[in-house]
mmCIF file of C-alpha atoms in Angstrom:
data_model
loop_
_atom_site.group_PDB
_atom_site.id
_atom_site.type_symbol
_atom_site.label_atom_id
_atom_site.label_comp_id
_atom_site.label_asym_id
_atom_site.label_seq_id
_atom_site.Cartn_x
_atom_site.Cartn_y
_atom_site.Cartn_z
ATOM 1 C CA MET V 14 -95.814 -33.071 -105.443
ATOM 2 C CA SER V 15 -94.916 -35.838 -107.524
ATOM 3 C CA SER V 16 -91.511 -35.833 -109.185
ATOM 4 C CA PRO V 17 -91.432 -35.390 -113.002
ATOM 5 C CA MET V 18 -90.903 -38.459 -115.118
ATOM 6 C CA ILE V 19 -87.615 -38.432 -116.963
ATOM 7 C CA SER V 20 -87.595 -40.374 -120.266
ATOM 8 C CA THR V 21 -84.409 -42.123 -121.142
ATOM 9 C CA PRO V 22 -83.385 -43.182 -124.662
ATOM 10 C CA ASN V 23 -83.696 -46.819 -125.530
ATOM 11 C CA ILE V 24 -80.027 -47.543 -125.782
ATOM 12 C CA GLN V 25 -78.905 -51.086 -126.457
ATOM 13 C CA PRO V 26 -75.462 -52.238 -125.568
ATOM 14 C CA ASP V 27 -73.009 -52.555 -128.510
ATOM 15 C CA TRP V 28 -72.775 -56.309 -128.021
ATOM 16 C CA ILE V 29 -76.425 -56.789 -128.869
ATOM 17 C CA ALA V 30 -76.866 -57.201 -132.676
ATOM 18 C CA PRO V 31 -79.744 -55.400 -134.325
ATOM 19 C CA ILE V 32 -82.648 -57.587 -135.147
ATOM 20 C CA GLU V 33 -83.228 -57.836 -138.955
ATOM 21 C CA PRO V 34 -86.558 -58.807 -140.400
ATOM 22 C CA ALA V 35 -86.717 -62.447 -141.436
ATOM 23 C CA ILE V 36 -86.524 -63.138 -145.248
ATOM 24 C CA PRO V 37 -89.388 -65.302 -146.363
ATOM 25 C CA ALA V 38 -88.374 -68.710 -147.743
ATOM 26 C CA ARG V 39 -90.146 -67.887 -151.015
ATOM 27 C CA MET V 40 -87.879 -64.873 -151.602
ATOM 28 C CA LYS V 41 -84.804 -67.008 -150.906
ATOM 29 C CA ARG V 42 -85.922 -69.497 -153.544
ATOM 30 C CA VAL V 43 -86.421 -66.697 -156.091
ATOM 31 C CA LYS V 44 -82.934 -65.308 -155.462
ATOM 32 C CA LEU V 45 -81.380 -68.772 -155.790
ATOM 33 C CA LYS V 46 -83.275 -69.328 -159.038
ATOM 34 C CA HIS V 47 -81.944 -66.054 -160.476
ATOM 35 C CA ILE V 48 -78.400 -66.945 -159.511
ATOM 36 C CA LEU V 49 -78.666 -70.362 -161.172
ATOM 37 C CA ILE V 50 -80.104 -68.839 -164.352
ATOM 38 C CA ALA V 51 -77.302 -66.282 -164.456
ATOM 39 C CA LEU V 52 -74.681 -68.998 -163.996
ATOM 40 C CA LEU V 53 -76.294 -71.132 -166.710
ATOM 41 C CA LEU V 54 -76.420 -68.235 -169.174
ATOM 42 C CA SER V 55 -72.797 -67.398 -168.418
ATOM 43 C CA ALA V 56 -71.777 -71.006 -169.065
ATOM 44 C CA VAL V 57 -73.720 -71.124 -172.349
ATOM 45 C CA PHE V 58 -72.225 -67.806 -173.447
ATOM 46 C CA THR V 59 -68.712 -69.050 -172.623
ATOM 47 C CA VAL V 60 -69.221 -72.285 -174.579
ATOM 48 C CA VAL V 61 -70.575 -70.377 -177.598
ATOM 49 C CA VAL V 62 -67.640 -67.947 -177.532
ATOM 50 C CA ILE V 63 -65.124 -70.795 -177.284
ATOM 51 C CA PHE V 64 -66.907 -72.684 -180.081
ATOM 52 C CA LEU V 65 -66.870 -69.670 -182.397
ATOM 53 C CA ALA V 66 -63.293 -68.764 -181.472
ATOM 54 C CA LEU V 67 -62.115 -72.312 -182.234
ATOM 55 C CA HIS V 68 -63.725 -72.292 -185.663
ATOM 56 C CA GLY V 69 -62.446 -68.793 -186.336
ATOM 57 C CA PHE V 70 -58.935 -69.912 -185.426
ATOM 58 C CA ILE V 71 -59.217 -72.920 -187.779
ATOM 59 C CA ALA V 72 -60.393 -70.686 -190.648
ATOM 60 C CA TRP V 73 -57.641 -68.171 -189.944
ATOM 61 C CA MET V 74 -54.970 -70.892 -189.785
ATOM 62 C CA PHE V 75 -56.139 -72.273 -193.121
ATOM 63 C CA ALA V 76 -55.768 -68.843 -194.707
ATOM 64 C CA ASN V 77 -52.367 -68.199 -193.132
ATOM 65 C CA PRO V 78 -50.318 -71.418 -193.008
ATOM 66 C CA GLN V 79 -46.900 -71.401 -191.444
ATOM 67 C CA VAL V 80 -44.516 -72.159 -194.317
ATOM 68 C CA PRO V 81 -40.802 -72.901 -193.778
ATOM 69 C CA PRO V 82 -38.198 -70.872 -195.686
ATOM 70 C CA LEU V 83 -36.306 -72.263 -198.670
ATOM 71 C CA PHE V 84 -33.318 -74.282 -197.521
ATOM 72 C CA ALA V 85 -31.629 -75.090 -200.833
ATOM 73 C CA ASN V 86 -31.958 -74.781 -204.587
ATOM 74 C CA PRO V 87 -31.781 -77.228 -207.535
ATOM 75 C CA MET V 88 -28.020 -76.828 -207.878
ATOM 76 C CA THR V 89 -27.115 -77.417 -204.228
ATOM 77 C CA ALA V 90 -29.719 -80.174 -203.837
ATOM 78 C CA LYS V 91 -29.226 -82.143 -207.069
ATOM 79 C CA GLY V 92 -26.606 -80.369 -209.162
ATOM 80 C CA LEU V 93 -29.259 -79.062 -211.588
ATOM 81 C CA GLN V 94 -28.767 -75.866 -213.568
ATOM 82 C CA TYR V 95 -31.660 -73.479 -212.960
ATOM 83 C CA GLU V 96 -32.878 -69.946 -213.483
ATOM 84 C CA ASN V 97 -34.727 -67.739 -211.023
ATOM 85 C CA VAL V 98 -38.002 -66.660 -212.617
ATOM 86 C CA THR V 99 -40.778 -64.236 -211.704
ATOM 87 C CA PHE V 100 -44.001 -64.286 -213.673
ATOM 88 C CA PRO V 101 -47.539 -62.921 -213.289
ATOM 89 C CA ALA V 102 -50.504 -65.030 -212.295
ATOM 90 C CA ARG V 103 -52.887 -65.407 -215.198
ATOM 91 C CA ASP V 104 -55.363 -62.982 -213.650
ATOM 92 C CA GLN V 105 -52.552 -60.472 -212.905
ATOM 93 C CA HIS V 106 -53.534 -60.553 -209.214
ATOM 94 C CA THR V 107 -49.972 -61.151 -208.059
ATOM 95 C CA LEU V 108 -46.470 -62.053 -209.137
ATOM 96 C CA VAL V 109 -45.175 -65.586 -208.669
ATOM 97 C CA GLU V 110 -41.574 -66.618 -207.986
ATOM 98 C CA GLY V 111 -39.919 -69.899 -208.838
ATOM 99 C CA TRP V 112 -37.197 -71.790 -210.663
ATOM 100 C CA TYR V 113 -36.960 -72.875 -214.279
ATOM 101 C CA ILE V 114 -34.853 -76.012 -214.727
ATOM 102 C CA PRO V 115 -34.088 -76.687 -218.405
ATOM 103 C CA ALA V 116 -33.872 -80.226 -219.730
ATOM 104 C CA SER V 117 -30.349 -81.484 -220.436
ATOM 105 C CA SER V 118 -31.086 -81.071 -224.162
ATOM 106 C CA THR V 119 -33.607 -78.881 -225.984
ATOM 107 C CA SER V 120 -37.108 -80.038 -225.106
ATOM 108 C CA LYS V 121 -40.657 -78.887 -225.765
ATOM 109 C CA LYS V 122 -41.979 -80.843 -222.807
ATOM 110 C CA THR V 123 -42.364 -79.267 -219.373
ATOM 111 C CA ILE V 124 -43.456 -80.589 -216.006
ATOM 112 C CA ILE V 125 -44.816 -78.055 -213.525
ATOM 113 C CA LEU V 126 -44.523 -79.185 -209.912
ATOM 114 C CA SER V 127 -47.539 -77.911 -207.976
ATOM 115 C CA HIS V 128 -46.811 -78.056 -204.248
ATOM 116 C CA GLY V 129 -49.283 -78.569 -201.442
ATOM 117 C CA TYR V 130 -50.729 -76.510 -198.621
ATOM 118 C CA GLY V 131 -48.327 -75.481 -195.881
ATOM 119 C CA ALA V 132 -45.309 -76.111 -198.111
ATOM 120 C CA ASN V 133 -43.216 -74.183 -200.584
ATOM 121 C CA ARG V 134 -41.709 -75.257 -203.899
ATOM 122 C CA GLU V 135 -39.213 -77.550 -202.115
ATOM 123 C CA GLU V 136 -41.821 -79.579 -200.226
ATOM 124 C CA TYR V 137 -39.010 -81.607 -198.694
ATOM 125 C CA TRP V 138 -41.176 -84.411 -197.275
ATOM 126 C CA VAL V 139 -42.253 -85.471 -200.795
ATOM 127 C CA PRO V 140 -39.277 -84.826 -201.630
ATOM 128 C CA MET V 141 -39.664 -82.417 -204.562
ATOM 129 C CA TYR V 142 -36.001 -82.158 -205.589
ATOM 130 C CA ASP V 143 -35.874 -85.908 -206.237
ATOM 131 C CA LEU V 144 -38.888 -85.695 -208.529
ATOM 132 C CA ALA V 145 -37.539 -82.631 -210.336
ATOM 133 C CA HIS V 146 -34.313 -84.527 -211.005
ATOM 134 C CA PHE V 147 -36.305 -87.548 -212.193
ATOM 135 C CA ALA V 148 -38.382 -85.407 -214.570
ATOM 136 C CA GLN V 149 -35.281 -83.744 -215.981
ATOM 137 C CA ARG V 150 -33.687 -87.135 -216.658
ATOM 138 C CA LEU V 151 -36.814 -88.067 -218.629
ATOM 139 C CA GLY V 152 -36.203 -85.081 -220.921
ATOM 140 C CA TYR V 153 -38.568 -82.541 -219.368
ATOM 141 C CA ASN V 154 -38.000 -78.935 -218.468
ATOM 142 C CA VAL V 155 -39.173 -78.379 -214.894
ATOM 143 C CA ILE V 156 -40.862 -75.413 -213.245
ATOM 144 C CA MET V 157 -40.892 -75.219 -209.453
ATOM 145 C CA PHE V 158 -42.690 -72.226 -207.931
ATOM 146 C CA ASP V 159 -44.260 -70.926 -204.739
ATOM 147 C CA TYR V 160 -47.970 -70.364 -204.401
ATOM 148 C CA GLY V 161 -48.840 -66.997 -202.914
ATOM 149 C CA PHE V 162 -49.434 -68.364 -199.417
ATOM 150 C CA ALA V 163 -45.795 -69.587 -199.430
ATOM 151 C CA SER V 164 -44.335 -66.446 -200.968
ATOM 152 C CA THR V 165 -42.113 -64.025 -199.087
ATOM 153 C CA ASN V 166 -42.299 -61.104 -201.513
ATOM 154 C CA HIS V 167 -45.792 -61.513 -203.003
ATOM 155 C CA LYS V 168 -47.900 -62.873 -200.172
ATOM 156 C CA THR V 169 -51.506 -63.936 -200.660
ATOM 157 C CA LYS V 170 -53.831 -65.923 -198.430
ATOM 158 C CA ALA V 171 -54.461 -69.614 -198.993
ATOM 159 C CA THR V 172 -57.790 -69.809 -200.815
ATOM 160 C CA GLY V 173 -58.210 -73.505 -201.618
ATOM 161 C CA GLY V 174 -57.582 -72.915 -205.324
ATOM 162 C CA ARG V 175 -59.474 -69.689 -206.030
ATOM 163 C CA LEU V 176 -56.261 -67.662 -206.404
ATOM 164 C CA GLU V 177 -53.888 -70.607 -206.674
ATOM 165 C CA LYS V 178 -55.317 -71.875 -209.961
ATOM 166 C CA GLU V 179 -54.523 -68.497 -211.528
ATOM 167 C CA GLN V 180 -50.951 -68.692 -210.210
ATOM 168 C CA LEU V 181 -50.603 -72.210 -211.616
ATOM 169 C CA LEU V 182 -51.888 -71.050 -215.000
ATOM 170 C CA GLY V 183 -49.256 -68.305 -214.856
ATOM 171 C CA ALA V 184 -46.648 -71.095 -214.692
ATOM 172 C CA VAL V 185 -48.353 -72.763 -217.660
ATOM 173 C CA GLU V 186 -48.037 -69.497 -219.601
ATOM 174 C CA LEU V 187 -44.346 -69.373 -218.720
ATOM 175 C CA ALA V 188 -43.836 -72.903 -220.059
ATOM 176 C CA LYS V 189 -45.582 -71.955 -223.299
ATOM 177 C CA LYS V 190 -43.439 -68.827 -223.691
ATOM 178 C CA ARG V 191 -40.336 -70.993 -223.252
ATOM 179 C CA GLY V 192 -41.458 -73.093 -226.223
ATOM 180 C CA SER V 193 -43.229 -76.055 -224.612
ATOM 181 C CA ASP V 194 -46.134 -77.664 -226.434
ATOM 182 C CA HIS V 195 -46.615 -80.557 -223.982
ATOM 183 C CA ILE V 196 -47.257 -79.396 -220.411
ATOM 184 C CA VAL V 197 -47.822 -81.731 -217.478
ATOM 185 C CA VAL V 198 -48.894 -80.573 -214.016
ATOM 186 C CA TRP V 199 -47.603 -82.848 -211.271
ATOM 187 C CA GLY V 200 -49.584 -81.834 -208.221
ATOM 188 C CA PHE V 201 -49.495 -82.764 -204.559
ATOM 189 C CA SER V 202 -52.302 -82.408 -202.008
ATOM 190 C CA MET V 203 -53.939 -78.999 -202.503
ATOM 191 C CA GLY V 204 -51.612 -78.476 -205.468
ATOM 192 C CA ALA V 205 -53.309 -81.480 -207.082
ATOM 193 C CA GLY V 206 -56.773 -80.128 -206.283
ATOM 194 C CA THR V 207 -55.676 -76.792 -207.748
ATOM 195 C CA ALA V 208 -54.599 -78.563 -210.967
ATOM 196 C CA LEU V 209 -58.086 -80.028 -211.331
ATOM 197 C CA GLN V 210 -59.628 -76.573 -210.901
ATOM 198 C CA ALA V 211 -57.194 -75.006 -213.391
ATOM 199 C CA SER V 212 -57.968 -77.669 -215.994
ATOM 200 C CA LEU V 213 -61.636 -76.751 -215.837
ATOM 201 C CA ILE V 214 -60.868 -73.333 -217.314
ATOM 202 C CA SER V 215 -57.776 -73.947 -219.453
ATOM 203 C CA ASN V 216 -56.957 -76.130 -222.455
ATOM 204 C CA ASP V 217 -53.201 -75.617 -222.075
ATOM 205 C CA ILE V 218 -52.597 -78.456 -219.602
ATOM 206 C CA ASP V 219 -51.949 -81.693 -221.496
ATOM 207 C CA ALA V 220 -51.744 -84.196 -218.625
ATOM 208 C CA MET V 221 -51.887 -84.366 -214.839
ATOM 209 C CA VAL V 222 -50.269 -86.502 -212.151
ATOM 210 C CA LEU V 223 -52.237 -86.031 -208.928
ATOM 211 C CA ASP V 224 -50.637 -87.267 -205.716
ATOM 212 C CA SER V 225 -52.758 -87.258 -202.528
ATOM 213 C CA MET V 226 -55.281 -84.928 -204.114
ATOM 214 C CA PHE V 227 -56.847 -82.482 -201.629
ATOM 215 C CA LEU V 228 -59.988 -80.708 -202.798
ATOM 216 C CA LEU V 229 -61.425 -78.083 -200.482
ATOM 217 C CA GLU V 230 -65.036 -79.203 -200.076
ATOM 218 C CA PRO V 231 -67.281 -79.905 -197.060
ATOM 219 C CA ASP V 232 -66.390 -83.576 -196.519
ATOM 220 C CA THR V 233 -62.650 -82.916 -196.760
ATOM 221 C CA LEU V 234 -62.944 -79.890 -194.505
ATOM 222 C CA TYR V 235 -64.791 -81.860 -191.827
ATOM 223 C CA HIS V 236 -62.374 -84.795 -192.264
ATOM 224 C CA ASN V 237 -59.504 -82.443 -191.340
ATOM 225 C CA LEU V 238 -61.418 -80.800 -188.509
ATOM 226 C CA GLN V 239 -61.838 -84.186 -186.857
ATOM 227 C CA GLN V 240 -58.066 -84.644 -186.765
ATOM 228 C CA PHE V 241 -57.899 -81.845 -184.168
ATOM 229 C CA VAL V 242 -61.172 -82.015 -182.265
ATOM 230 C CA ASN V 243 -64.200 -84.289 -182.392
ATOM 231 C CA LEU V 244 -67.057 -81.908 -183.133
ATOM 232 C CA PRO V 245 -70.449 -82.623 -184.686
ATOM 233 C CA LYS V 246 -70.595 -82.094 -188.450
ATOM 234 C CA GLU V 247 -73.395 -79.626 -187.952
ATOM 235 C CA PRO V 248 -73.224 -76.845 -186.961
ATOM 236 C CA SER V 249 -69.419 -76.966 -187.351
ATOM 237 C CA LEU V 250 -69.500 -76.909 -191.157
ATOM 238 C CA ASN V 251 -72.019 -74.075 -191.210
ATOM 239 C CA VAL V 252 -69.857 -72.026 -188.841
ATOM 240 C CA LEU V 253 -66.755 -72.640 -190.964
ATOM 241 C CA ARG V 254 -68.683 -71.668 -194.090
ATOM 242 C CA MET V 255 -69.475 -68.385 -192.348
ATOM 243 C CA MET V 256 -65.889 -67.844 -191.141
ATOM 244 C CA PHE V 257 -64.076 -68.521 -194.440
ATOM 245 C CA PRO V 258 -65.237 -65.397 -196.326
ATOM 246 C CA LEU V 259 -64.539 -63.257 -193.262
ATOM 247 C CA LEU V 260 -61.009 -64.520 -192.645
ATOM 248 C CA ASN V 261 -59.606 -65.544 -196.041
ATOM 249 C CA ASP V 262 -61.833 -63.687 -198.489
ATOM 250 C CA THR V 263 -63.018 -66.963 -200.021
ATOM 251 C CA SER V 264 -66.255 -68.841 -199.547
ATOM 252 C CA LEU V 265 -66.685 -72.530 -200.225
ATOM 253 C CA GLN V 266 -69.138 -71.556 -202.979
ATOM 254 C CA GLN V 267 -66.171 -70.079 -204.872
ATOM 255 C CA ILE V 268 -64.467 -73.483 -205.016
ATOM 256 C CA PRO V 269 -65.954 -75.523 -207.902
ATOM 257 C CA TYR V 270 -65.733 -78.795 -205.992
ATOM 258 C CA ASP V 271 -69.037 -80.161 -207.277
ATOM 259 C CA GLU V 272 -67.956 -79.500 -210.856
ATOM 260 C CA VAL V 273 -64.552 -81.100 -210.280
ATOM 261 C CA LYS V 274 -66.150 -84.183 -208.718
ATOM 262 C CA ALA V 275 -68.540 -84.616 -211.647
ATOM 263 C CA HIS V 276 -66.301 -83.585 -214.555
ATOM 264 C CA GLN V 277 -64.726 -85.921 -217.092
ATOM 265 C CA TYR V 278 -61.415 -84.411 -218.123
ATOM 266 C CA SER V 279 -60.313 -84.758 -221.723
ATOM 267 C CA ILE V 280 -56.628 -85.146 -220.829
ATOM 268 C CA PRO V 281 -54.689 -88.099 -219.373
ATOM 269 C CA THR V 282 -54.778 -88.020 -215.579
ATOM 270 C CA PHE V 283 -53.011 -90.320 -213.131
ATOM 271 C CA PHE V 284 -54.400 -90.420 -209.585
ATOM 272 C CA ILE V 285 -52.104 -91.584 -206.767
ATOM 273 C CA HIS V 286 -53.555 -91.891 -203.267
ATOM 274 C CA GLY V 287 -53.090 -93.794 -200.019
ATOM 275 C CA THR V 288 -55.855 -95.427 -198.004
ATOM 276 C CA ALA V 289 -54.291 -94.198 -194.733
ATOM 277 C CA ASP V 290 -54.461 -90.556 -195.813
ATOM 278 C CA THR V 291 -55.740 -88.559 -192.821
ATOM 279 C CA LYS V 292 -55.887 -85.230 -194.652
ATOM 280 C CA ALA V 293 -57.625 -86.054 -197.920
ATOM 281 C CA PRO V 294 -60.074 -88.996 -197.989
ATOM 282 C CA TYR V 295 -59.013 -91.390 -200.734
ATOM 283 C CA THR V 296 -62.677 -92.062 -201.516
ATOM 284 C CA ILE V 297 -62.943 -88.592 -203.101
ATOM 285 C CA ALA V 298 -59.972 -89.326 -205.364
ATOM 286 C CA GLU V 299 -61.571 -92.658 -206.249
ATOM 287 C CA GLN V 300 -64.846 -90.932 -207.071
ATOM 288 C CA ILE V 301 -63.191 -88.403 -209.397
ATOM 289 C CA ALA V 302 -61.048 -91.116 -211.009
ATOM 290 C CA SER V 303 -64.140 -93.242 -211.666
ATOM 291 C CA ASN V 304 -65.614 -90.410 -213.763
ATOM 292 C CA GLN V 305 -62.657 -90.392 -216.142
ATOM 293 C CA ASP V 306 -62.268 -92.163 -219.477
ATOM 294 C CA PRO V 307 -60.295 -95.357 -218.703
ATOM 295 C CA ALA V 308 -58.632 -95.050 -222.101
ATOM 296 C CA LEU V 309 -56.993 -91.831 -220.874
ATOM 297 C CA SER V 310 -56.748 -91.993 -217.127
ATOM 298 C CA SER V 311 -55.928 -94.413 -214.338
ATOM 299 C CA SER V 312 -55.447 -94.521 -210.589
ATOM 300 C CA TRP V 313 -53.111 -96.182 -208.126
ATOM 301 C CA ILE V 314 -54.653 -96.488 -204.664
ATOM 302 C CA VAL V 315 -51.964 -97.683 -202.264
ATOM 303 C CA ASP V 316 -53.153 -99.666 -199.271
ATOM 304 C CA GLY V 317 -51.862 -98.205 -195.996
ATOM 305 C CA ALA V 318 -49.992 -95.311 -197.625
ATOM 306 C CA HIS V 319 -50.064 -91.861 -196.037
ATOM 307 C CA HIS V 320 -50.624 -88.345 -197.299
ATOM 308 C CA GLU V 321 -47.878 -87.278 -199.745
ATOM 309 C CA LEU V 322 -45.562 -90.041 -198.497
ATOM 310 C CA ILE V 323 -46.247 -92.609 -201.214
ATOM 311 C CA TYR V 324 -42.984 -91.915 -203.019
ATOM 312 C CA ARG V 325 -41.014 -92.364 -199.801
ATOM 313 C CA GLU V 326 -42.869 -95.569 -198.961
ATOM 314 C CA ASP V 327 -42.350 -97.229 -202.381
ATOM 315 C CA SER V 328 -40.151 -95.048 -204.588
ATOM 316 C CA LYS V 329 -39.326 -97.678 -207.241
ATOM 317 C CA THR V 330 -42.938 -98.527 -207.993
ATOM 318 C CA TYR V 331 -43.887 -94.862 -207.808
ATOM 319 C CA LEU V 332 -41.316 -93.734 -210.381
ATOM 320 C CA ARG V 333 -42.001 -96.685 -212.671
ATOM 321 C CA LYS V 334 -45.737 -95.987 -212.778
ATOM 322 C CA VAL V 335 -45.270 -92.241 -213.266
ATOM 323 C CA ALA V 336 -42.711 -92.815 -216.030
ATOM 324 C CA GLN V 337 -45.104 -95.148 -217.841
ATOM 325 C CA PHE V 338 -47.903 -92.615 -217.571
ATOM 326 C CA LEU V 339 -45.719 -89.737 -218.796
ATOM 327 C CA GLU V 340 -44.511 -91.775 -221.756
ATOM 328 C CA SER V 341 -48.022 -92.771 -222.830
ATOM 329 C CA SER V 342 -49.426 -89.249 -222.400
ATOM 330 C CA ALA V 343 -46.554 -87.729 -224.424
ATOM 331 C CA GLU V 344 -47.073 -90.303 -227.200
ATOM 332 C CA ARG V 345 -50.778 -89.506 -227.311
ATOM 333 C CA ASP V 346 -50.049 -85.784 -227.546
ATOM 334 C CA THR V 347 -47.617 -86.397 -230.405
ATOM 335 C CA GLN V 348 -50.207 -88.437 -232.266
ATOM 336 C CA LEU V 349 -52.883 -85.774 -231.804
ATOM 337 C CA THR V 350 -50.502 -83.080 -233.036
ATOM 338 C CA ALA V 351 -49.682 -85.154 -236.126
ATOM 339 C CA GLN V 352 -53.387 -85.593 -236.903
ATOM 340 C CA ARG V 353 -54.102 -81.871 -236.880
#
């Protein structure tokens, strides 16, 4: 009798690794290709997000500038009597706060100081108190005020002139109510660009002094963008155009920059600009100045001068030229009034 066959399980020792089926080389190449595509798409997505975030941050910063608090007042700075004033913007959108500095004797002439972006009514780097004192010595009442983006109590976004021109015209209304019949806007940077926009829609401004004029338009916007990062003009400008309405409620189409650049103003205008201006290309100021009637307006382009620092760099020449312009514009206004 033969003995029965006993089957034993096929047990492998633990130290013997299980044999896995070999992965074809073709499948390995496919997996590697998918990984590379995923990495590439992730990199592209990251770059796009960073690109959009950067432009969004720039648009947001423009709408919400960091403005220092007021450090002084006309009395402590220059010994000038003044009055705190609050008045409505022309469109009643907001209230505006400022100072009214009366001339030393009764005067029907007023200079409104229109400060720039990122500053308040003091704009100490100009410096504004010096110019207010100078204007008062020339026999002008002076209005210094804060645009909404610099206001503490009546905050608005910076809009490149859309809201600011209405706030400036509110100051013009205040000057008229105080008895002035000759009103000069002395603007700086975006405050100068705002004066140009306000004069398109109002006949109550009789003359303008425009220092380092900044007009929010595509070339100026890209000029400033390049100061922070070297990006191609397109699509950067298109992205910023998209971001502006979303983040500051204002589109570039709402800024009449083409009209300003082509318009011939019927009032005396004095353009002051430096060739080393890194914020507002002096060529735009030259272009606008070239459209004006030379019998009324003139320009002073200062070689090597910087943005809003022309007074500091040559104060004697600056004040002499401004005084001459103010005198001639006031004489012209007097003559026109006499002819009516």
